[in-house]
Coordinates of C-alpha atoms and ligand atoms in Angstrom, one line a residue:
X1 CA 0.0 0.0 0.0
X2 CA 1.2 3.5 -0.9
X3 CA 1.4 6.2 1.8
X4 CA -0.6 8.6 -0.4
X5 CA -3.4 8.5 -3.0
X6 CA -5.1 11.2 -4.9
X7 CA -8.3 9.2 -4.7
X8 CA -8.9 6.3 -2.2
X9 CA -12.1 4.3 -3.0
X10 CA -13.4 2.2 -0.1
X11 CA -15.3 -0.9 -1.3
X12 CA -14.9 -2.7 -4.6
X13 CA -18.6 -3.5 -5.4
X14 CA -20.4 -2.0 -8.4
X15 CA -20.1 1.6 -7.0
X16 CA -16.3 1.3 -6.3
X17 CA -15.5 -0.4 -9.5
X18 CA -17.5 2.1 -11.6
X19 CA -15.7 4.9 -9.9
X20 CA -12.2 3.3 -10.5
X21 CA -13.1 2.5 -14.1
X22 CA -14.3 6.1 -14.7
X23 CA -11.1 7.6 -13.3
X24 CA -8.8 5.7 -15.6
X25 CA -6.4 7.5 -17.9
X26 CA -6.7 10.7 -15.9
X27 CA -3.3 10.7 -14.3
X28 CA -4.6 10.4 -10.8
X29 CA -3.1 8.0 -8.2
X30 CA -6.2 5.8 -7.4
X31 CA -6.4 3.2 -4.7
X32 CA -9.3 0.8 -4.2
X33 CA -9.6 -1.2 -1.0
X34 CA -12.0 -4.0 0.0
X35 CA -12.3 -5.9 3.3
X36 CA -12.9 -9.1 1.3
X37 CA -10.7 -11.1 -1.1
X38 CA -12.3 -11.5 -4.6
X39 CA -14.1 -13.4 -5.9
X40 CA -16.5 -12.8 -3.0
X41 CA -20.2 -13.3 -2.7
X42 CA -22.7 -10.5 -1.9
X43 CA -26.3 -11.2 -0.8
X44 CA -28.4 -10.0 -3.6
X45 CA -31.3 -11.0 -6.0
X46 CA -28.6 -11.0 -8.8
X47 CA -30.8 -9.1 -11.3
X48 CA -28.5 -6.6 -13.0
X49 CA -30.7 -3.7 -14.1
X50 CA -30.6 -2.3 -17.6
X51 CA -29.2 1.2 -16.8
X52 CA -26.0 -0.5 -15.6
X53 CA -25.2 -1.5 -19.2
X54 CA -25.9 2.0 -20.5
X55 CA -23.6 3.5 -17.9
X56 CA -20.8 1.0 -18.7
X57 CA -21.2 2.0 -22.4
X58 CA -20.8 5.7 -21.3
X59 CA -17.6 4.8 -19.4
X60 CA -16.2 2.8 -22.3
X61 CA -18.1 1.2 -25.2
X62 CA -15.7 -1.8 -25.4
X63 CA -16.3 -2.5 -21.7
X64 CA -20.0 -2.3 -22.3
X65 CA -19.6 -5.0 -25.0
X66 CA -17.5 -7.1 -22.7
X67 CA -20.2 -6.8 -20.0
X68 CA -22.9 -7.9 -22.4
X69 CA -20.8 -10.9 -23.6
X70 CA -19.9 -12.0 -20.1
X71 CA -20.4 -15.7 -19.7
X72 CA -22.0 -16.4 -16.3
X73 CA -25.4 -14.9 -17.0
X74 CA -29.0 -15.7 -17.7
X75 CA -30.6 -13.1 -20.1
X76 CA -33.8 -11.6 -18.8
X77 CA -36.4 -9.8 -21.0
X78 CA -39.6 -9.9 -18.9
X79 CA -40.9 -9.4 -15.3
X80 CA -44.0 -11.3 -14.3
X81 CA -45.9 -9.9 -11.3
X82 CA -48.3 -12.1 -9.3
X83 CA -51.0 -10.1 -7.6
X84 CA -52.4 -11.1 -4.1
X85 CA -55.5 -12.6 -5.8
X86 CA -53.2 -15.0 -7.8
X87 CA -53.7 -13.2 -11.2
X88 CA -50.5 -12.3 -13.0
X89 CA -49.3 -10.0 -15.7
X90 CA -46.0 -9.7 -17.6
X91 CA -44.0 -6.6 -18.5
X92 CA -41.4 -6.8 -21.3
X93 CA -38.3 -4.7 -20.8
X94 CA -36.9 -2.6 -23.6
X95 CA -33.4 -2.4 -22.1
X96 CA -31.1 -5.4 -22.1
X97 CA -30.5 -7.0 -18.7
X98 CA -29.4 -10.3 -17.2
X99 CA -29.2 -12.2 -13.9
X100 CA -25.8 -13.2 -12.6
X101 CA -24.5 -14.4 -9.3
X102 CA -22.8 -11.5 -7.7
X103 CA -19.7 -13.6 -7.0
X104 CA -19.2 -13.7 -10.8
X105 CA -20.5 -10.3 -11.7
X106 CA -18.5 -8.4 -9.1
X107 CA -15.4 -10.4 -10.0
X108 CA -15.8 -9.5 -13.6
X109 CA -15.9 -5.8 -12.6
X110 CA -12.9 -6.2 -10.3
X111 CA -10.9 -7.9 -13.1
X112 CA -11.7 -5.1 -15.5
X113 CA -10.3 -2.6 -12.9
X114 CA -7.3 -4.8 -12.5
X115 CA -6.6 -5.3 -16.2
X116 CA -7.6 -2.0 -17.7
X117 CA -6.7 0.7 -15.1
X118 CA -3.7 1.7 -13.0
X119 CA -5.7 1.6 -9.8
X120 CA -3.8 0.0 -6.9
X121 CA -6.1 -2.8 -5.6
X122 CA -5.9 -3.8 -2.0
X123 CA -8.0 -6.7 -0.8
X124 CA -8.5 -8.1 2.7
X125 CA -8.1 -4.5 4.0
X126 CA -10.9 -3.2 6.2
X127 CA -11.3 0.5 6.9
X128 CA -11.6 1.3 10.6
X129 CA -11.9 5.1 10.7
X130 CA -11.1 8.4 9.0
X131 CA -9.7 11.7 10.1
X132 CA -10.4 14.6 7.9
X133 CA -7.6 17.2 7.9
X134 CA -7.2 20.5 6.0
X135 CA -5.7 19.1 2.9
X136 CA -6.0 15.3 3.2
X137 CA -7.9 12.5 4.8
X138 CA -6.1 10.0 7.0
X139 CA -7.5 6.5 6.6
X140 CA -6.9 4.0 9.4
X141 CA -7.3 0.2 8.7
X142 CA -8.0 -2.7 11.0
X143 CA -4.6 -4.1 10.2
X144 CA -3.1 -1.0 11.9
X145 CA -1.9 0.5 8.6
X146 CA -2.5 4.1 7.6
X147 CA -2.6 6.1 4.4
X148 CA -3.5 9.6 3.3
X149 CA -5.7 10.6 0.4
X150 CA -6.8 13.9 -1.1
X151 CA -10.4 12.6 -1.4
X152 CA -12.1 9.4 -0.1
X153 CA -15.0 7.8 -2.0
X154 CA -17.3 5.7 0.3
X155 CA -18.5 2.7 -1.7
X156 CA -18.5 0.5 1.3
X157 CA -22.1 -0.6 1.1
X158 CA -25.0 -0.8 3.5
X159 CA -22.9 -0.8 6.7
X160 CA -20.6 1.9 5.4
X161 CA -17.9 3.2 7.8
X162 CA -17.4 6.3 5.5
X163 CA -21.0 7.4 5.8
X164 CA -20.6 8.1 9.5
X165 CA -18.5 11.1 8.5
X166 CA -21.2 12.5 6.3
X167 CA -24.7 11.5 7.5
X168 CA -26.1 12.8 10.8
X169 CA -25.9 10.2 13.6
X170 CA -29.7 9.9 14.2
X171 CA -30.2 9.1 10.5
X172 CA -27.6 6.4 10.5
X173 CA -29.8 4.1 12.5
X174 CA -32.9 4.5 10.4
X175 CA -33.4 1.3 8.5
X176 CA -36.1 0.4 6.1
X177 CA -35.9 -2.9 4.4
X178 CA -34.2 -6.3 4.8
X179 CA -34.3 -9.3 2.6
X180 CA -33.2 -12.9 2.5
X181 CA -32.2 -15.1 -0.4
X182 CA -31.1 -18.6 -1.3
X183 CA -29.7 -20.3 -4.4
X184 CA -32.0 -23.2 -5.3
X185 CA -32.2 -25.9 -8.0
X186 CA -35.2 -28.1 -9.1
X187 CA -37.6 -25.2 -9.3
X188 CA -40.5 -26.4 -11.6
X189 CA -41.9 -24.3 -14.5
X190 CA -39.2 -21.6 -14.6
X191 CA -40.4 -19.2 -17.2
X192 CA -37.7 -18.5 -19.8
X193 CA -35.9 -15.2 -19.4
X194 CA -38.5 -14.0 -16.9
X195 CA -38.0 -12.6 -13.3
X196 CA -41.1 -13.5 -11.2
X197 CA -42.4 -11.3 -8.3
X198 CA -45.1 -12.6 -5.9
X199 CA -47.1 -10.1 -3.9
X200 CA -48.8 -12.4 -1.4
X201 CA -51.9 -11.4 0.6
X202 CA -50.4 -12.2 4.1
X203 CA -47.0 -10.9 3.5
X204 CA -47.4 -7.3 2.4
X205 CA -45.6 -4.9 2.3
X206 CA -43.0 -7.1 0.7
X207 CA -42.6 -9.6 -2.1
X208 CA -41.0 -13.0 -2.9
X209 CA -38.9 -13.3 -6.0
X210 CA -37.8 -16.2 -8.2
X211 CA -35.1 -15.1 -10.6
X212 CA -33.6 -17.6 -13.0
X213 CA -29.8 -18.1 -13.1
X214 CA -27.5 -20.0 -15.5
X215 CA -27.5 -23.8 -15.2
X216 CA -31.1 -24.1 -14.3
X217 CA -30.6 -22.6 -10.8
X218 CA -32.8 -19.8 -9.4
X219 CA -32.3 -17.1 -6.8
X220 CA -35.3 -17.2 -4.5
X221 CA -35.7 -14.4 -2.0
X222 CA -38.1 -12.5 0.2
X223 CA -37.9 -8.8 1.2
X224 CA -40.0 -6.7 3.4
X225 CA -40.2 -3.1 4.5
X226 CA -39.4 -2.8 8.2
X227 CA -40.3 0.1 10.5
X228 CA -37.5 2.3 11.5
X229 CA -35.2 1.0 14.2
X230 CA -36.7 -2.5 14.2
X231 CA -33.3 -3.7 13.5
X232 CA -31.8 -6.4 11.4
X233 CA -32.5 -9.3 13.8
X234 CA -35.9 -9.2 12.1
X235 CA -34.2 -11.0 9.2
X236 CA -34.2 -14.2 11.3
X237 CA -37.9 -14.1 11.0
X238 CA -37.6 -13.3 7.3
X239 CA -35.7 -16.7 6.9
X240 CA -38.6 -18.5 8.7
X241 CA -41.1 -16.5 6.6
X242 CA -39.4 -17.5 3.4
X243 CA -39.5 -21.2 4.3
X244 CA -43.1 -20.8 5.5
X245 CA -44.2 -19.2 2.2
X246 CA -42.4 -21.9 0.1
X247 CA -44.1 -24.7 2.1
X248 CA -47.6 -23.2 2.5
X249 CA -48.5 -20.7 -0.3
X250 CA -50.2 -22.9 -3.0
X251 CA -49.0 -20.6 -5.9
X252 CA -45.4 -21.5 -4.9
X253 CA -45.5 -24.8 -3.0
X254 CA -46.7 -26.7 -6.1
X255 CA -43.6 -25.4 -8.0
X256 CA -41.2 -25.9 -5.2
X257 CA -42.1 -29.5 -4.0
X258 CA -38.7 -30.8 -5.0
X259 CA -36.7 -27.7 -4.5
X260 CA -33.1 -28.2 -3.4
X261 CA -31.3 -25.4 -1.5
X262 CA -27.7 -25.0 -2.7
X263 CA -26.7 -22.9 0.3
X264 CA -28.1 -21.7 3.6
X265 CA -30.6 -18.8 3.5
X266 CA -28.7 -15.5 3.8
X267 CA -30.0 -12.1 4.7
X268 CA -28.8 -8.5 4.4
X269 CA -30.1 -5.0 4.7
X270 CA -31.2 -2.7 1.8
X271 CA -30.6 1.0 2.4
X272 CA -33.5 2.2 0.4
X273 CA -33.8 5.8 -0.8
X274 CA -36.1 7.6 1.6
X275 CA -35.3 11.2 1.1
X276 CA -32.7 13.5 -0.5
X277 CA -29.9 13.6 2.0
X278 CA -26.3 14.9 2.1
X279 CA -24.0 12.4 0.3
X280 CA -20.8 14.5 0.4
X281 CA -18.8 16.5 2.9
X282 CA -15.2 17.9 3.1
X283 CA -13.0 15.5 1.0
X284 CA -15.6 12.7 1.1
X285 CA -18.2 11.4 -1.4
X286 CA -20.7 8.5 -0.9
X287 CA -21.9 6.2 -3.6
X288 CA -24.3 3.3 -4.0
X289 CA -25.7 1.7 -0.8
X290 CA -23.5 3.9 1.3
X291 CA -25.5 6.8 0.0
X292 CA -28.9 4.9 0.4
X293 CA -29.7 5.0 -3.3
X294 CA -31.7 1.7 -3.6
X295 CA -35.0 2.1 -5.5
X296 CA -37.7 1.5 -2.9
X297 CA -40.2 -0.1 -5.2
X298 CA -38.0 -2.4 -7.3
X299 CA -35.1 -3.0 -4.9
X300 CA -32.6 -2.2 -7.7
X301 CA -29.4 -0.8 -6.3
X302 CA -26.7 -2.1 -8.7
X303 CA -27.5 0.4 -11.4
X304 CA -27.7 3.3 -8.9
X305 CA -24.3 2.2 -7.4
X306 CA -22.8 2.2 -10.9
X307 CA -24.2 5.6 -11.9
X308 CA -23.3 7.3 -8.6
X309 CA -19.7 5.8 -8.9
X310 CA -19.4 7.3 -12.3
X311 CA -20.8 10.7 -11.1
X312 CA -18.3 10.7 -8.2
X313 CA -15.5 10.2 -10.6
X314 CA -16.8 13.2 -12.7
X315 CA -16.9 15.3 -9.6
X316 CA -13.3 14.3 -8.6
X317 CA -12.1 15.3 -12.1
X318 CA -13.8 18.8 -11.6
X319 CA -12.3 19.1 -8.1
X320 CA -8.9 18.1 -9.4
X321 CA -8.9 21.1 -11.9
X322 CA -9.9 23.6 -9.2
X323 CA -8.1 21.9 -6.3
X324 CA -11.3 22.3 -4.3
X325 CA -12.5 19.4 -2.3
X326 CA -14.5 21.5 0.2
X327 CA -18.0 20.4 1.2
X328 CA -19.3 23.6 -0.5
X329 CA -17.8 22.6 -3.8
X330 CA -18.5 18.8 -3.6
X331 CA -22.2 19.6 -3.1
X332 CA -22.2 19.6 -7.0
X333 CA -21.9 15.9 -6.7
X334 CA -25.1 15.6 -4.6
X335 CA -26.9 17.7 -7.2
X336 CA -25.7 15.6 -10.1
X337 CA -26.8 12.3 -8.4
X338 CA -30.2 13.6 -7.5
X339 CA -30.8 15.3 -10.8
X340 CA -30.0 11.9 -12.5
X341 CA -31.8 9.6 -10.1
X342 CA -33.9 11.7 -7.8
X343 CA -37.1 11.8 -9.8
X344 CA -37.1 8.1 -10.4
X345 CA -36.4 7.3 -6.7
X346 CA -39.1 9.7 -5.5
X347 CA -41.6 8.3 -7.9
X348 CA -40.8 4.7 -6.6
X349 CA -41.1 5.9 -3.0
X350 CA -44.6 7.3 -3.6
X351 CA -45.8 4.3 -5.7
X352 CA -44.6 2.0 -2.9
X353 CA -46.4 4.0 -0.3
X354 CA -49.6 3.9 -2.5
X355 CA -49.4 0.1 -2.9
X356 CA -48.6 -0.4 0.8
X357 CA -51.7 1.6 1.8
X358 CA -53.9 0.0 -0.8
X359 CA -52.6 -3.5 -1.7
X360 CA -55.8 -4.2 -3.7
X361 CA -54.3 -1.8 -6.3
X362 CA -52.0 -4.7 -7.4
X363 CA -55.1 -6.8 -8.1
X364 CA -56.6 -4.0 -10.0
X365 CA -53.4 -3.5 -12.0
X366 CA -53.4 -7.3 -12.8
X367 CA -56.9 -6.9 -14.1
X368 CA -56.2 -3.9 -16.2
X369 CA -53.0 -5.5 -17.5
X370 CA -55.1 -8.1 -19.4
X371 CA -55.4 -5.3 -21.9
X372 CA -51.9 -5.2 -23.3
X373 CA -52.2 -1.7 -24.8
X374 CA -53.5 -0.3 -21.5
X375 CA -50.7 -2.1 -19.6
X376 CA -48.0 -0.5 -21.9
X377 CA -49.6 2.9 -21.3
X378 CA -49.6 2.4 -17.6
X379 CA -46.0 1.2 -17.5
X380 CA -45.0 4.3 -19.5
X381 CA -47.0 6.7 -17.2
X382 CA -45.7 5.1 -14.0
X383 CA -42.3 4.8 -15.6
X384 CA -41.6 1.5 -14.0
Ligands
FAD401 C1 -31.3 -9.6 -0.5 C2 -31.0 -8.5 -1.5 C3 -31.4 -8.5 -2.8 C4 -31.0 -7.5 -3.7 N1 -31.4 -7.7 -5.0 C5 -31.0 -6.8 -6.0 C6 -31.2 -7.0 -7.3 O1 -31.7 -8.1 -7.7 N2 -30.9 -6.1 -8.2 C7 -30.3 -4.9 -7.8 O2 -30.0 -4.1 -8.7 N3 -30.0 -4.7 -6.5 C8 -30.3 -5.6 -5.6 N4 -30.0 -5.4 -4.2 C9 -29.2 -4.2 -3.9 C10 -27.7 -4.4 -4.3 O3 -27.2 -5.6 -3.8 C11 -26.9 -3.2 -3.8 O4 -27.6 -2.0 -4.1 C12 -25.6 -3.1 -4.5 O5 -24.8 -4.2 -4.2 C13 -24.8 -1.8 -4.0 O6 -23.5 -1.8 -4.6 P1 -22.4 -1.0 -3.7 O7 -21.2 -1.1 -4.6 O8 -22.9 0.3 -3.3 O9 -22.2 -1.9 -2.4 P2 -21.8 -3.4 -2.2 O10 -22.1 -4.2 -3.4 O11 -22.4 -3.8 -0.9 O12 -20.2 -3.4 -2.1 C14 -19.6 -2.8 -1.0 C15 -18.2 -3.3 -0.9 O13 -17.5 -2.7 0.2 C16 -16.8 -3.6 0.9 N5 -16.7 -3.1 2.3 C17 -17.6 -2.9 3.2 N6 -17.2 -2.3 4.3 C18 -15.8 -2.1 4.1 C19 -14.8 -1.6 4.9 N7 -15.0 -1.1 6.2 N8 -13.5 -1.5 4.4 C20 -13.3 -2.0 3.1 N9 -14.2 -2.5 2.4 C21 -15.5 -2.6 2.8 C22 -17.6 -4.9 0.9 O14 -16.8 -6.0 1.1 C23 -18.1 -4.8 -0.6 O15 -17.3 -5.5 -1.5 C24 -30.3 -6.4 -3.3 C25 -29.9 -6.3 -2.0 C26 -30.2 -7.3 -1.1 C27 -29.7 -7.2 0.3

């Protein structure tokens, strides 16, 4: 590890890799650290949303092509929603997307950073704390090493250490959604290239998903909105709930009679977007889950991580020209993130609230959706 970096990125998930890739060829000394050693797993539904590919094209068209041609994927073109009354409707996506186990997807991104950029990659290195000084940030790691950086980018996920230096203490605890997932085989009647969402009468607000993966496997998961401060221990119940649903809900149990779990059920938190908040301060920028940018309706966070990682890099390039890393100047980053993603995130938040208050709307939607033209119009209007 060097003693000094122009940019130190904490976390090498989609946000951190997008930031490192976007900074390449700019002459900056970039370091990217992760507490894990890659390839590493990440609890996720493994659905890589369309905007991720568009953003990669924007960073480098060749890398966009490489991402689309990546091997360990199952292409997805359709989402099928099951309403609480059992009716279903399907929405075809215009944008390309695929499902991929995060262990493979994130490793692909990390390899791209390794092979195509000069970034100094440091694995198995866990950030402990930061000290922000006048013209640098001192980063302290659990292995008792230190380094300085002109600017630190917090891409360290849902339990971010970096965000403690940006977000008010009382907001750090607020917590809105948790989910559990399991890799499974022997799922019957998997619809080709289709992600399935089940809104079940007794388990709202929340949904169960079945997402197809390569080699006939599926990612089965269940996520639910939690009240603030209920804490993640609730996820233990989510595990039981997932098993209960699989065994007892007829719409699923018939298809999962011979299901084989390929791992234990794992849970993690989803820092959903709840409001526009500060995501930068003196010499610090937050991206992805560290900035609570997950879409509250769809649960998509990979694309938001990717886009915010890119926007953080753009801000760093601006700051590098003016040599201004003050909170006052970096606020431009907050503005660019919220002008790119804010409307979509706010719309999802209100739609979710509406559906939570009136779950019968999903039944109504499924009824209306029998008319394909009306469905297309509704999807366009709701921009989902
Ligand atoms: C159950 C579940 C299902 C989901 N399903 C989907 C889905 O299908 N599609 C979708 O788009 N999104 C989904 N999400 C959300 C998605 O996983 C996240 O939004 C996305 O991973 C955020 O990327 P990130 O780079 O910000 O953080 P992460 O992917 O979490 O990466 C953070 C990185 O930082 C490292 N790190 C953490 N702390 C430190 C530290 N102190 N020092 C050094 N390194 C550190 C971690 O090891 C990790 O590699 C799901 C989330 C959950 C929990």
